[in-house]
mmCIF file of C-alpha atoms in Angstrom:
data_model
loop_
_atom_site.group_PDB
_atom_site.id
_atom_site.type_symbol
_atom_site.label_atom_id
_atom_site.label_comp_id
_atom_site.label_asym_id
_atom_site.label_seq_id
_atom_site.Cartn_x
_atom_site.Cartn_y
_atom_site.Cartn_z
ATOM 1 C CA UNK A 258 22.268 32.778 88.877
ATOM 2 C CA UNK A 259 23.775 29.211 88.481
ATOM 3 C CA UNK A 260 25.843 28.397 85.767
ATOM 4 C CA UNK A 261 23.671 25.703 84.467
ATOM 5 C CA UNK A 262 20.448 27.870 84.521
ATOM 6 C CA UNK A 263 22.454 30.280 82.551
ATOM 7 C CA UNK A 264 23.336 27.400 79.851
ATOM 8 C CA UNK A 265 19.850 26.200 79.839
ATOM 9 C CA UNK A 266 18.693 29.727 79.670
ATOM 10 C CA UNK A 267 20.791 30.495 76.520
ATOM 11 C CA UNK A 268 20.253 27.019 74.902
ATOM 12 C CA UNK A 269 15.862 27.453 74.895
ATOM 13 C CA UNK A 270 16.905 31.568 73.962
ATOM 14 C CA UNK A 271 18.935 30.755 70.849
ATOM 15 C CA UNK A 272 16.445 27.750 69.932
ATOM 16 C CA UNK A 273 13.911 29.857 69.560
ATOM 17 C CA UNK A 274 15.088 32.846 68.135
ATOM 18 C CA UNK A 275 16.203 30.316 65.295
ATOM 19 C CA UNK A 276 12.811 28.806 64.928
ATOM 20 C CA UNK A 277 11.466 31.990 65.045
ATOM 21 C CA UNK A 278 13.087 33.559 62.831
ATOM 22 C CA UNK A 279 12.610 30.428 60.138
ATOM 23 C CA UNK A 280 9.048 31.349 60.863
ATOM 24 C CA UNK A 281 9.104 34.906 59.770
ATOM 25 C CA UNK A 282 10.605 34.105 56.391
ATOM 26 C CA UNK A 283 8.105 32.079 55.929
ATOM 27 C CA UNK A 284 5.051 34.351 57.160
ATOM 28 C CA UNK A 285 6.406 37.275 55.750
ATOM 29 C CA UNK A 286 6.256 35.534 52.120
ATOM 30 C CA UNK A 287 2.344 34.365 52.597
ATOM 31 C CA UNK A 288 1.848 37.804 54.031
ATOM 32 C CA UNK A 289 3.339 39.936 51.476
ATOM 33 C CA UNK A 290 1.823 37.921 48.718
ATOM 34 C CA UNK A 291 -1.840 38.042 50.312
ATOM 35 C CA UNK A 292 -0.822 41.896 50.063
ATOM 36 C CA UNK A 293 0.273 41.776 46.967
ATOM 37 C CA UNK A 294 -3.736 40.168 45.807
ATOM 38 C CA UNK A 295 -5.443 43.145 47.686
ATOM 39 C CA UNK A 296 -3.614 45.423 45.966
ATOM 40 C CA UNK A 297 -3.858 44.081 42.504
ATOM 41 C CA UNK A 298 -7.882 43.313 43.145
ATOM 42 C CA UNK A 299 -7.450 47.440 44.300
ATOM 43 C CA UNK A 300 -8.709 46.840 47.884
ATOM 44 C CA UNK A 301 -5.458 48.269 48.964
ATOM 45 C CA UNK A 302 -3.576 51.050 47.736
ATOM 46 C CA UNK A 303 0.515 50.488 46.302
ATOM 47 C CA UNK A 304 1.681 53.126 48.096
ATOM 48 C CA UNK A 305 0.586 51.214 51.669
ATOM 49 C CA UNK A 306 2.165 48.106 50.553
ATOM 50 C CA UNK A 307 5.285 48.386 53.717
ATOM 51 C CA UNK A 308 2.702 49.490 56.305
ATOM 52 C CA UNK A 309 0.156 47.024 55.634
ATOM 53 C CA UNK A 310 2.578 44.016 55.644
ATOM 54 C CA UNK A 311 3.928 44.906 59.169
ATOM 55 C CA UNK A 312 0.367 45.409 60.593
ATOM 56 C CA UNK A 313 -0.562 41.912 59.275
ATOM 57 C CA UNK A 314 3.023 40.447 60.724
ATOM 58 C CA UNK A 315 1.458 42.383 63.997
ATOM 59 C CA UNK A 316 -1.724 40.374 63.902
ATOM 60 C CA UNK A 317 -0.387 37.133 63.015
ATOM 61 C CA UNK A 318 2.529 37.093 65.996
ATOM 62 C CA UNK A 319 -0.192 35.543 68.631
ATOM 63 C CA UNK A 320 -0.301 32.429 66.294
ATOM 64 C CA UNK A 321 3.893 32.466 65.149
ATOM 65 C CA UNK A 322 5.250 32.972 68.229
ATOM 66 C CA UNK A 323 3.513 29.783 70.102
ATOM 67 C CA UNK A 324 4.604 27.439 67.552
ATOM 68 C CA UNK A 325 7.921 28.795 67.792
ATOM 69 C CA UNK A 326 8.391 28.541 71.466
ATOM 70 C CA UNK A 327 6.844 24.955 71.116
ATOM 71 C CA UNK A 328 9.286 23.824 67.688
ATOM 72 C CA UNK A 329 12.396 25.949 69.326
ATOM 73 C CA UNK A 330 12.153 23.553 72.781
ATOM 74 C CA UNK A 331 11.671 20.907 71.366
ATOM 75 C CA UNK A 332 14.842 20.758 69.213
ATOM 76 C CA UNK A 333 17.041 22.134 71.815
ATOM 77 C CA UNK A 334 15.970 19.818 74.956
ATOM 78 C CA UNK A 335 16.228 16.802 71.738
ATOM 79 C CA UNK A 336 19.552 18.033 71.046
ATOM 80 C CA UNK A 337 20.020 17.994 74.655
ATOM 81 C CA UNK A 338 18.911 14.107 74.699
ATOM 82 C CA UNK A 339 20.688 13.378 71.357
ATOM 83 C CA UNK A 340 24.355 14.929 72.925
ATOM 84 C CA UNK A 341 23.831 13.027 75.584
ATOM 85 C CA UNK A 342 23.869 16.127 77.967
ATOM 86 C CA UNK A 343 20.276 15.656 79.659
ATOM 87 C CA UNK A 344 20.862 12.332 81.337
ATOM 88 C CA UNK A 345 23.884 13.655 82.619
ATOM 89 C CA UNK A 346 21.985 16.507 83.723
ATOM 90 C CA UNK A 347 19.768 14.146 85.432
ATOM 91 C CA UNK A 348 22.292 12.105 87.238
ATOM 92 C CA UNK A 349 22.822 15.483 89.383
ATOM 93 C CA UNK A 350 19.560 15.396 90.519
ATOM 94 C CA UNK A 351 18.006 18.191 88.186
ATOM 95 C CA UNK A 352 14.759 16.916 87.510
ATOM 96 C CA UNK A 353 11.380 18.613 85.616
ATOM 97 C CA UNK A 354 10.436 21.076 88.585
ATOM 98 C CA UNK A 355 14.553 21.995 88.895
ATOM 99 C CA UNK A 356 14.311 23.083 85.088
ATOM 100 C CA UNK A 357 11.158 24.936 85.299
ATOM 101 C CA UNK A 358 12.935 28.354 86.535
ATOM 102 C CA UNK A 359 15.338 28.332 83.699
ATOM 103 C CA UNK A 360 12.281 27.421 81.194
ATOM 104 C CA UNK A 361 9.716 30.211 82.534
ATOM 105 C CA UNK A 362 12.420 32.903 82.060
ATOM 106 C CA UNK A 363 12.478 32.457 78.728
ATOM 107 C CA UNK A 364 8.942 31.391 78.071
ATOM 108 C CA UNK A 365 7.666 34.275 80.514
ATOM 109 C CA UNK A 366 8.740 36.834 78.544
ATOM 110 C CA UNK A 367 7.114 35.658 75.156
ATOM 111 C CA UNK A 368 4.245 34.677 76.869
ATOM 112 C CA UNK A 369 3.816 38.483 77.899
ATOM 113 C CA UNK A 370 4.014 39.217 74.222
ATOM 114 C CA UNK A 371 1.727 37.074 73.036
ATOM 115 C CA UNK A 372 -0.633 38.243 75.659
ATOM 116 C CA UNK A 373 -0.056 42.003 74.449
ATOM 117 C CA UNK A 374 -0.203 41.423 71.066
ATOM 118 C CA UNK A 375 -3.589 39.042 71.538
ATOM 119 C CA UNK A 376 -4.944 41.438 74.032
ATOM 120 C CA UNK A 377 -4.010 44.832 72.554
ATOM 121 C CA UNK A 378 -1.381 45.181 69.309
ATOM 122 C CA UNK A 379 -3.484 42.675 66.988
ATOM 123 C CA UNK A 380 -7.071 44.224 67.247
ATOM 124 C CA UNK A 381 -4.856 47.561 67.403
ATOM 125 C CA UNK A 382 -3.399 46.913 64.136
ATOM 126 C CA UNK A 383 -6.418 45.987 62.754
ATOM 127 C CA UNK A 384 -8.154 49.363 63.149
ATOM 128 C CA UNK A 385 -5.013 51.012 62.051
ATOM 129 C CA UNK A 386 -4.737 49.096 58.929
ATOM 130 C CA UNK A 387 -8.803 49.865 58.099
ATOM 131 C CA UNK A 388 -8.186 53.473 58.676
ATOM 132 C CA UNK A 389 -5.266 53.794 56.621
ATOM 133 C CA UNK A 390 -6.932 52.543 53.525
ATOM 134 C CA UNK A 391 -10.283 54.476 54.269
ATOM 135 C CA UNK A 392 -7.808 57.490 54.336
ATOM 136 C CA UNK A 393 -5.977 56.445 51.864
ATOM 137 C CA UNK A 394 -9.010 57.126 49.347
ATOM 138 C CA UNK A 395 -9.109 60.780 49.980
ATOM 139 C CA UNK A 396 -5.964 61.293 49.294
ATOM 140 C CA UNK A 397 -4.729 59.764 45.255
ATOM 141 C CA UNK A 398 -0.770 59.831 45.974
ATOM 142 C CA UNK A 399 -1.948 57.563 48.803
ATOM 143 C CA UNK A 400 -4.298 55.632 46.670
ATOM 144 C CA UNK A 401 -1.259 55.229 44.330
ATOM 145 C CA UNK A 402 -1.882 57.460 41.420
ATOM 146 C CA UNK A 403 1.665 59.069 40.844
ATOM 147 C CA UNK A 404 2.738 61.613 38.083
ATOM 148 C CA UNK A 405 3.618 59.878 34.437
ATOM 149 C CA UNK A 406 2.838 56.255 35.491
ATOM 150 C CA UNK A 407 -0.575 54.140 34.145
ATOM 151 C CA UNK A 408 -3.195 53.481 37.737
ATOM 152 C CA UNK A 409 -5.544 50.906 37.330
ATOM 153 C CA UNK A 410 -8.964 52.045 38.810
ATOM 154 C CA UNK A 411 -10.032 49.786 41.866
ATOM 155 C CA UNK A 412 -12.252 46.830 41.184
ATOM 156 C CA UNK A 413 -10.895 46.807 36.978
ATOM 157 C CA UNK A 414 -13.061 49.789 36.310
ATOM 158 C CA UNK A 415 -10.315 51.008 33.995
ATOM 159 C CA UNK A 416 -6.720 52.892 34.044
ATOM 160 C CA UNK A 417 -5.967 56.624 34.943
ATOM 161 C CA UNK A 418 -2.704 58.620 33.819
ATOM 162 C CA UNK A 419 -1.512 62.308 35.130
ATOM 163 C CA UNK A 420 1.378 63.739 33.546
ATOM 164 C CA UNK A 421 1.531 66.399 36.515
ATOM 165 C CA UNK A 422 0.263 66.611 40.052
ATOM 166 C CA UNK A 423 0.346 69.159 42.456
ATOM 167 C CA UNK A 424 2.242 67.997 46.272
ATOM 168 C CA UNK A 425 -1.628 67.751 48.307
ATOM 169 C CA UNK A 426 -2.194 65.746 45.050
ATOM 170 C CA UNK A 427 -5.362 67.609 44.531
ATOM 171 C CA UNK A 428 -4.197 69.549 41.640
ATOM 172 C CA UNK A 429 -3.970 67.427 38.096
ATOM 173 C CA UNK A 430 -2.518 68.427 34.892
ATOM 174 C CA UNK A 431 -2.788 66.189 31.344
ATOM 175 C CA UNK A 432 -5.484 63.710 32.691
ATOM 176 C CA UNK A 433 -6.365 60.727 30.757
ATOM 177 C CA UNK A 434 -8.997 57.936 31.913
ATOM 178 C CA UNK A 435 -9.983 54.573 30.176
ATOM 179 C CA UNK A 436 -13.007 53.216 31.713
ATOM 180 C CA UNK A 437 -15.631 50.696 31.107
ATOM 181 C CA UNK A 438 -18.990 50.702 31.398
ATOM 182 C CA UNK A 439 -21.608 48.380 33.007
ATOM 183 C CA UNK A 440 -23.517 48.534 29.475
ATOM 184 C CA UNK A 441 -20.314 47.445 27.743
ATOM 185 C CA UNK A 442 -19.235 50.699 26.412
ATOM 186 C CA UNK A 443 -16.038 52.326 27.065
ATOM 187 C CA UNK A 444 -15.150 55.792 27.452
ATOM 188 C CA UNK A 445 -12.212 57.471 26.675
ATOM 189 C CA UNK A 446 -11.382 60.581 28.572
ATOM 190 C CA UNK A 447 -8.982 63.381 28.715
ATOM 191 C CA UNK A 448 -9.050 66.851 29.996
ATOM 192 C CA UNK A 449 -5.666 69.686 30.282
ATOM 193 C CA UNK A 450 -6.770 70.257 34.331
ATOM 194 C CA UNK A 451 -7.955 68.100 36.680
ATOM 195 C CA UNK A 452 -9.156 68.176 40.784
ATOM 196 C CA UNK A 453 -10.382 65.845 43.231
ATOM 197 C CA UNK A 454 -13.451 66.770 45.258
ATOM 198 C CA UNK A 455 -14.419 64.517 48.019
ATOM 199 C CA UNK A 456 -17.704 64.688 49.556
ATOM 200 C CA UNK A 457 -18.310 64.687 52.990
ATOM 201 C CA UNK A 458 -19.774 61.035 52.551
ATOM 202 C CA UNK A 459 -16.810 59.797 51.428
ATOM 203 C CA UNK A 460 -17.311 59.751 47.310
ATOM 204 C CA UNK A 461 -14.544 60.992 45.183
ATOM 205 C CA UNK A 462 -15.382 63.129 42.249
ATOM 206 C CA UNK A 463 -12.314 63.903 39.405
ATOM 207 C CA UNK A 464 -13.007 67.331 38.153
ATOM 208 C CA UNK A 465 -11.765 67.628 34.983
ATOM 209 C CA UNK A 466 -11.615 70.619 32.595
ATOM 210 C CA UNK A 467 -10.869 71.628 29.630
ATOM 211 C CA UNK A 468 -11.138 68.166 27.638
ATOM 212 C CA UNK A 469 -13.064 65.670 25.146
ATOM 213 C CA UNK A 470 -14.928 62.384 26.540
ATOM 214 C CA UNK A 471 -14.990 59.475 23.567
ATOM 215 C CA UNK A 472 -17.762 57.030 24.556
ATOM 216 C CA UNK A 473 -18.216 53.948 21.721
ATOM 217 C CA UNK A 474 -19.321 50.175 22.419
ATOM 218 C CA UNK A 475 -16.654 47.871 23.702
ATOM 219 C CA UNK A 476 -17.337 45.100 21.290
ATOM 220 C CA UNK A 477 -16.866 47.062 18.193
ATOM 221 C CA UNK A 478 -19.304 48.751 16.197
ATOM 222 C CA UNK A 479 -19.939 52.633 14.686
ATOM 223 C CA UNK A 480 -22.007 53.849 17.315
ATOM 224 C CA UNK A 481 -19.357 56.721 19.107
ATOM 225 C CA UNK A 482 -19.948 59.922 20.314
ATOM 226 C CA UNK A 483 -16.936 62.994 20.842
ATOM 227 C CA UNK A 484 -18.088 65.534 23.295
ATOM 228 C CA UNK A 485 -16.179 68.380 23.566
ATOM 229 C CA UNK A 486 -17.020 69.829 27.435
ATOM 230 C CA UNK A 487 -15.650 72.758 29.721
ATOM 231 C CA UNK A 488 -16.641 70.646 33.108
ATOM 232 C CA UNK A 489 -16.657 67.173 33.484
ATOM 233 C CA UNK A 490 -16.939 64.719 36.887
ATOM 234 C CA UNK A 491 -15.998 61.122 37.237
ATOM 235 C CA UNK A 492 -17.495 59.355 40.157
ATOM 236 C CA UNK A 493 -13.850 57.129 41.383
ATOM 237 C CA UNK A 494 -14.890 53.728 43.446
ATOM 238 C CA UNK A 495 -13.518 53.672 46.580
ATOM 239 C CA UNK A 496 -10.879 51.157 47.183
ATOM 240 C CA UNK A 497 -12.432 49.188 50.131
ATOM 241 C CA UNK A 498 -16.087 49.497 51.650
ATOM 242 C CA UNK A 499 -15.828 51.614 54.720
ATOM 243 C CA UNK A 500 -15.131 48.980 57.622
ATOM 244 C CA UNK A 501 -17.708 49.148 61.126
ATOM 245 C CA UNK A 502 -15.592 50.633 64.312
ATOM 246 C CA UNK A 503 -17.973 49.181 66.737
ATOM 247 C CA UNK A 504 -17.690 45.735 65.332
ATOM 248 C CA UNK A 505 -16.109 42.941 68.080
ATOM 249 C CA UNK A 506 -13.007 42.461 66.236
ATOM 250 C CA UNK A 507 -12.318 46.029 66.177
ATOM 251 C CA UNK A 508 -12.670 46.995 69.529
ATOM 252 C CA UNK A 509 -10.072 47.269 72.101
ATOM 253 C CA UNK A 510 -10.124 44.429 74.680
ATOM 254 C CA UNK A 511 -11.066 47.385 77.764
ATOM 255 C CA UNK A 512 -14.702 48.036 75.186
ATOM 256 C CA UNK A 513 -15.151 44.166 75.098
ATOM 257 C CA UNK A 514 -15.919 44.129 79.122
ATOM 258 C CA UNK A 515 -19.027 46.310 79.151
ATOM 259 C CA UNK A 516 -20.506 45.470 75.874
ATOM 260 C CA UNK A 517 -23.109 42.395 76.042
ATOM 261 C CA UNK A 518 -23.493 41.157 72.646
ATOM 262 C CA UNK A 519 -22.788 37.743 71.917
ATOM 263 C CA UNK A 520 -19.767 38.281 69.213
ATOM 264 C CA UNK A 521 -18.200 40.916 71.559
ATOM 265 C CA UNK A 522 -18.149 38.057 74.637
ATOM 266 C CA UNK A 523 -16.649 35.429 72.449
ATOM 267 C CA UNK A 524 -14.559 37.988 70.575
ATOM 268 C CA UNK A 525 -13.288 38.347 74.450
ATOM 269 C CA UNK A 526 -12.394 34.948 75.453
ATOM 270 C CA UNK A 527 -10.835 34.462 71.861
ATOM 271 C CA UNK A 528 -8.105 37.253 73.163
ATOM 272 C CA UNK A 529 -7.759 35.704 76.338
ATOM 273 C CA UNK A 530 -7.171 32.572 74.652
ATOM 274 C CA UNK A 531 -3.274 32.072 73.089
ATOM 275 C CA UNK A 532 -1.006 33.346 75.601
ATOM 276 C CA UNK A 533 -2.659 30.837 78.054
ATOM 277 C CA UNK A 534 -2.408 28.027 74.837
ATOM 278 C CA UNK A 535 1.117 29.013 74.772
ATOM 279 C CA UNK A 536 2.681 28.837 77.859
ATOM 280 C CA UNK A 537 0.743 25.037 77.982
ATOM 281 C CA UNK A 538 2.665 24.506 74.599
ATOM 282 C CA UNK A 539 5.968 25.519 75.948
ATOM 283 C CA UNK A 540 5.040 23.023 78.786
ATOM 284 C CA UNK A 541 4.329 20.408 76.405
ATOM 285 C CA UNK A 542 7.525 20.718 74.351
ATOM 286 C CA UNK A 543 9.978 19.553 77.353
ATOM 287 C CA UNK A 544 8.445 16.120 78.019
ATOM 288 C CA UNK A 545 7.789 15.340 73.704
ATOM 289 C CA UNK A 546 11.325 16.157 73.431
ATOM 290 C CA UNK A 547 12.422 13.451 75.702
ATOM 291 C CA UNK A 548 14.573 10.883 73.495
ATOM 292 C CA UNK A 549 16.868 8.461 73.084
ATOM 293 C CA UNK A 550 20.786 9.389 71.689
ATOM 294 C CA UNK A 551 20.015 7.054 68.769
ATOM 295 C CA UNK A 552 16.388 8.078 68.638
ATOM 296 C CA UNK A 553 15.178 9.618 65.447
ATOM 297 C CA UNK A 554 14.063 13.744 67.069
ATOM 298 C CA UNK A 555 12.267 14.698 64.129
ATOM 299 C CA UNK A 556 9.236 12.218 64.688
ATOM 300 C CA UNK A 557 8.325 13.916 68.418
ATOM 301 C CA UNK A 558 7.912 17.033 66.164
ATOM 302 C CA UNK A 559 5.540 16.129 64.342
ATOM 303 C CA UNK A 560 3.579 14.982 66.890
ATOM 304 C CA UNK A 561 3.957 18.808 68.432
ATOM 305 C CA UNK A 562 3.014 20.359 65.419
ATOM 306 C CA UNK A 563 -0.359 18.346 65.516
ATOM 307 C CA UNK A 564 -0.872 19.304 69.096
ATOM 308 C CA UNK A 565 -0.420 23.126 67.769
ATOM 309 C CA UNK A 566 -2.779 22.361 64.639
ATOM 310 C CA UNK A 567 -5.398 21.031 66.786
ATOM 311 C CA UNK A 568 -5.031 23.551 69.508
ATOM 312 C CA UNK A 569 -5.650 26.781 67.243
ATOM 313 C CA UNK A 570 -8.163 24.961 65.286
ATOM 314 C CA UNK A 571 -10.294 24.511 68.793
ATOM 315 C CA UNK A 572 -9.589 27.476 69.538
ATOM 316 C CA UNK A 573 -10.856 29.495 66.235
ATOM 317 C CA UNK A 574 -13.810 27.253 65.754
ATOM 318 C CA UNK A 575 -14.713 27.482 69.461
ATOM 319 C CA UNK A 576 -15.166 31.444 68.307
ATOM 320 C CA UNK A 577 -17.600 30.553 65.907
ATOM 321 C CA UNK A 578 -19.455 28.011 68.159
ATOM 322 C CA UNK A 579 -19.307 30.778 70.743
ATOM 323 C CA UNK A 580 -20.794 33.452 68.155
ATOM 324 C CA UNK A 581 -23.621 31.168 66.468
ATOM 325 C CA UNK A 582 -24.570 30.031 70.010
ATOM 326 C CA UNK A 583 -23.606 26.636 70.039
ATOM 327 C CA UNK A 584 -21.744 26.963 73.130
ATOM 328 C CA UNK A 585 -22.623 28.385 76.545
ATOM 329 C CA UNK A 586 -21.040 32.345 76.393
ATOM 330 C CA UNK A 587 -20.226 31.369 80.336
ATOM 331 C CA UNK A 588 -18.268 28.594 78.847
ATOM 332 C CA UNK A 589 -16.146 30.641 76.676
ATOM 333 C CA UNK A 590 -12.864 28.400 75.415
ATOM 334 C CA UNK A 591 -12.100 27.349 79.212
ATOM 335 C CA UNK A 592 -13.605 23.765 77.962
ATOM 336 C CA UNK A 593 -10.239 24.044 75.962
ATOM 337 C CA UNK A 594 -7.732 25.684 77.691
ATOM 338 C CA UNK A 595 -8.300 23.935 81.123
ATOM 339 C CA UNK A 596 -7.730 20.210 79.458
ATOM 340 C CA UNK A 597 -4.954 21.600 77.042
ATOM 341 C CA UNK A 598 -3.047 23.177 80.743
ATOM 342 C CA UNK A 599 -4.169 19.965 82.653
ATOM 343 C CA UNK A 600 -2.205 17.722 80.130
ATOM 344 C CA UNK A 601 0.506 20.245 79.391
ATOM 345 C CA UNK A 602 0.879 20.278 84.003
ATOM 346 C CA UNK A 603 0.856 16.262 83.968
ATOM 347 C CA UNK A 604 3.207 15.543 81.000
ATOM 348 C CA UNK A 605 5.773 18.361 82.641
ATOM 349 C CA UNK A 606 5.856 16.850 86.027
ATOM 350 C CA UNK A 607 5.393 13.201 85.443
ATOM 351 C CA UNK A 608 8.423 13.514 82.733
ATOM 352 C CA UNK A 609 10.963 10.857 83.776
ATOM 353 C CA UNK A 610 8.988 8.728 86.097
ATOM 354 C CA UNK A 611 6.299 7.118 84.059
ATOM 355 C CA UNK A 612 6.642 3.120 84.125
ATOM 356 C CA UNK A 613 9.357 3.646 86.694
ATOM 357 C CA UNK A 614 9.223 0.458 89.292
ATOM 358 C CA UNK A 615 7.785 1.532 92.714
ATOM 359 C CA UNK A 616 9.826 1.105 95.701
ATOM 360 C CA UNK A 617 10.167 -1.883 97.598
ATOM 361 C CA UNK A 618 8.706 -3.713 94.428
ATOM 362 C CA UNK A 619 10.876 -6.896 93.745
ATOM 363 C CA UNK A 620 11.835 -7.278 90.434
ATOM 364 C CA UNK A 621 10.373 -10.631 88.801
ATOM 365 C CA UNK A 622 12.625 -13.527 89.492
ATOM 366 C CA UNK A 623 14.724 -11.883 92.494
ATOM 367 C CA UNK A 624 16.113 -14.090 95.049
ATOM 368 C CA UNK A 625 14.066 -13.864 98.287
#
């Protein structure tokens, strides 16, 4: 390999990994805190707090690493410019289509991973994360009751406390329950034993034994009842409504061929979608990079990070337009992606020799 495709090679490599990286930090704060919501609203459990984060960080990589590859060549071909290094680059004779190998084997790569997460690891991760937290409520260690610690119920129906708990975590000893009541009561529950019972439907019934139920009005008043009881069962909410495995979004890309409703079709072409938007990003970045040494860089960045703005909104309302039926099915998102790659093509190869004179043009005032 030449020694300047190697030092171009390295120079896109370590611009992105910094970009990228920049990125995660920032993704993996909005991501952890939109976990953190679910699981104080108790749509997901605690004790799937690590999981869930890296299967949304899974979903979201078809959108992070585009902008990256865009943002990371941009600042290293403009640092390129601003060190003076590309016009001496040019002077060699190393033009646009000379400094497309170099650029494709780094962009080929990530393109191929956007492609498999798009195509296969984001609507993977989705099913796995909808199945973990369907499974998650048959199982109360999952659903993040632990031993001598106060649970809130899901959707603020109340608290729970064990002071003991078998390892299955079917067994309970020393239960307590505070819930509240659609009729504004509260009850107050405790029992020595305790089990969980899960129907084949999917409800969760807490078995308690052995204990005294306290039911009086929330807002105050005299009107409270003590019942003493040998058997008692508490109906638990599930923690998120049971999610539909043939929906579009759900199914692998191989199920979205042969099925012929409308959201599977545009479901499809959404998939097909960003690795095709990103490698006409990473095309874009080279010419918006081009600069002066004096120039200021950070202004052509901007206008890149519009580009990307306006590309993935297209491109998600396009689903939408595809799903209600404003748009042709046929049509897909090829009425964006051809015009996005069209401009992306032009800008790459015409880089350097717009408004240059043609030949055998005189310049104005030349001698005869």
């Amino acid at each position: 390999m030449p020694k300047l495709d190697r030092y171009l090679i390295s120079e896109f490599a370590l611009a992105i990994l910094a970009t990228l990286v920049v990125l995660l930090i920032v993704t993996v704060g909005g991501a952890f805190t939109d976990v953190l919501q679910d699981i104080a609203r108790g749509r997901v459990p605690a004790g799937l707090m690590l999981a869930q984060l890296g299967l949304v960080l899974l979903k979201w990589l078809p959108l992070i690493l585009p902008l990256a590859m865009m943002l990371g060549l941009m600042l290293g071909v403009g640092r390129l410019y601003r060190d003076s290094e590309m016009p001496v680059i040019a002077s060699i004779g190393v033009g646009p289509r000379r400094m497309l190998r170099p650029l494709l084997m780094v962009v080929g790569p990530l393109v191929a991973v956007v492609a498999a997460c798009s195509l296969w690891l984001g609507p993977w991760a989705d099913r796995v994360s909808k199945q973990m937290i369907n499974d998650a409520n048959r199982n109360l260690i999952l659903a993040g009751l632990e031993p001598g610690t106060f649970t809130g119920i899901p959707n603020g129906g109340g608290v729970i406390y064990v002071a003991s708990m078998s390892k299955d975590g079917s067994q309970l000893g020393r239960v307590f329950v505070h819930r509240y009541g659609e009729d504004g009561r509260v009850d107050v529950v405790t029992a020595n034993q305790g089990e969980l019972i899960v129907e084949p439907g999917g409800n969760r019934y807490l078995t308690l034994r052995q204990g005294h139920q306290v039911e009086g009005p929330l807002a105050g008043g005299k009107d409270f009842r003590l019942v003493t009881y040998a058997s008692n069962e508490i109906l638990l909410p599930a923690v998120e409504a049971k999610f539909d495995p043939r929906a579009p979004e759900m199914l692998p890309t191989t199920a979205l061929f042969g099925d012929s409703r409308r959201e599977a079709k545009a479901q499809l072409h959404y998939r097909i979608a960003p690795p095709l938007l990103a490698l006409a990003f990473a095309l874009m970045a080279v010419p918006l990079a081009r600069s002066m040494p004096r120039q200021a860089r950070y202004g052509r960045i901007v206008v890149g990070f519009l580009a990307y703005l306006i590309g993935q909104n297209l491109m998600t309302a396009g689903l939408g337009w595809l799903e209600d039926g404003k748009i042709a099915i046929q049509l897909g998102l090829w009425w964006l992606l051809i015009p996005v790659m069209a401009i992306a093509l032009w800008l790459y190869f015409t880089d350097g020799s717009l408004g240059r004179p043609r030949s055998g043009v005189r310049a104005a005032g030349a001698a005869p």
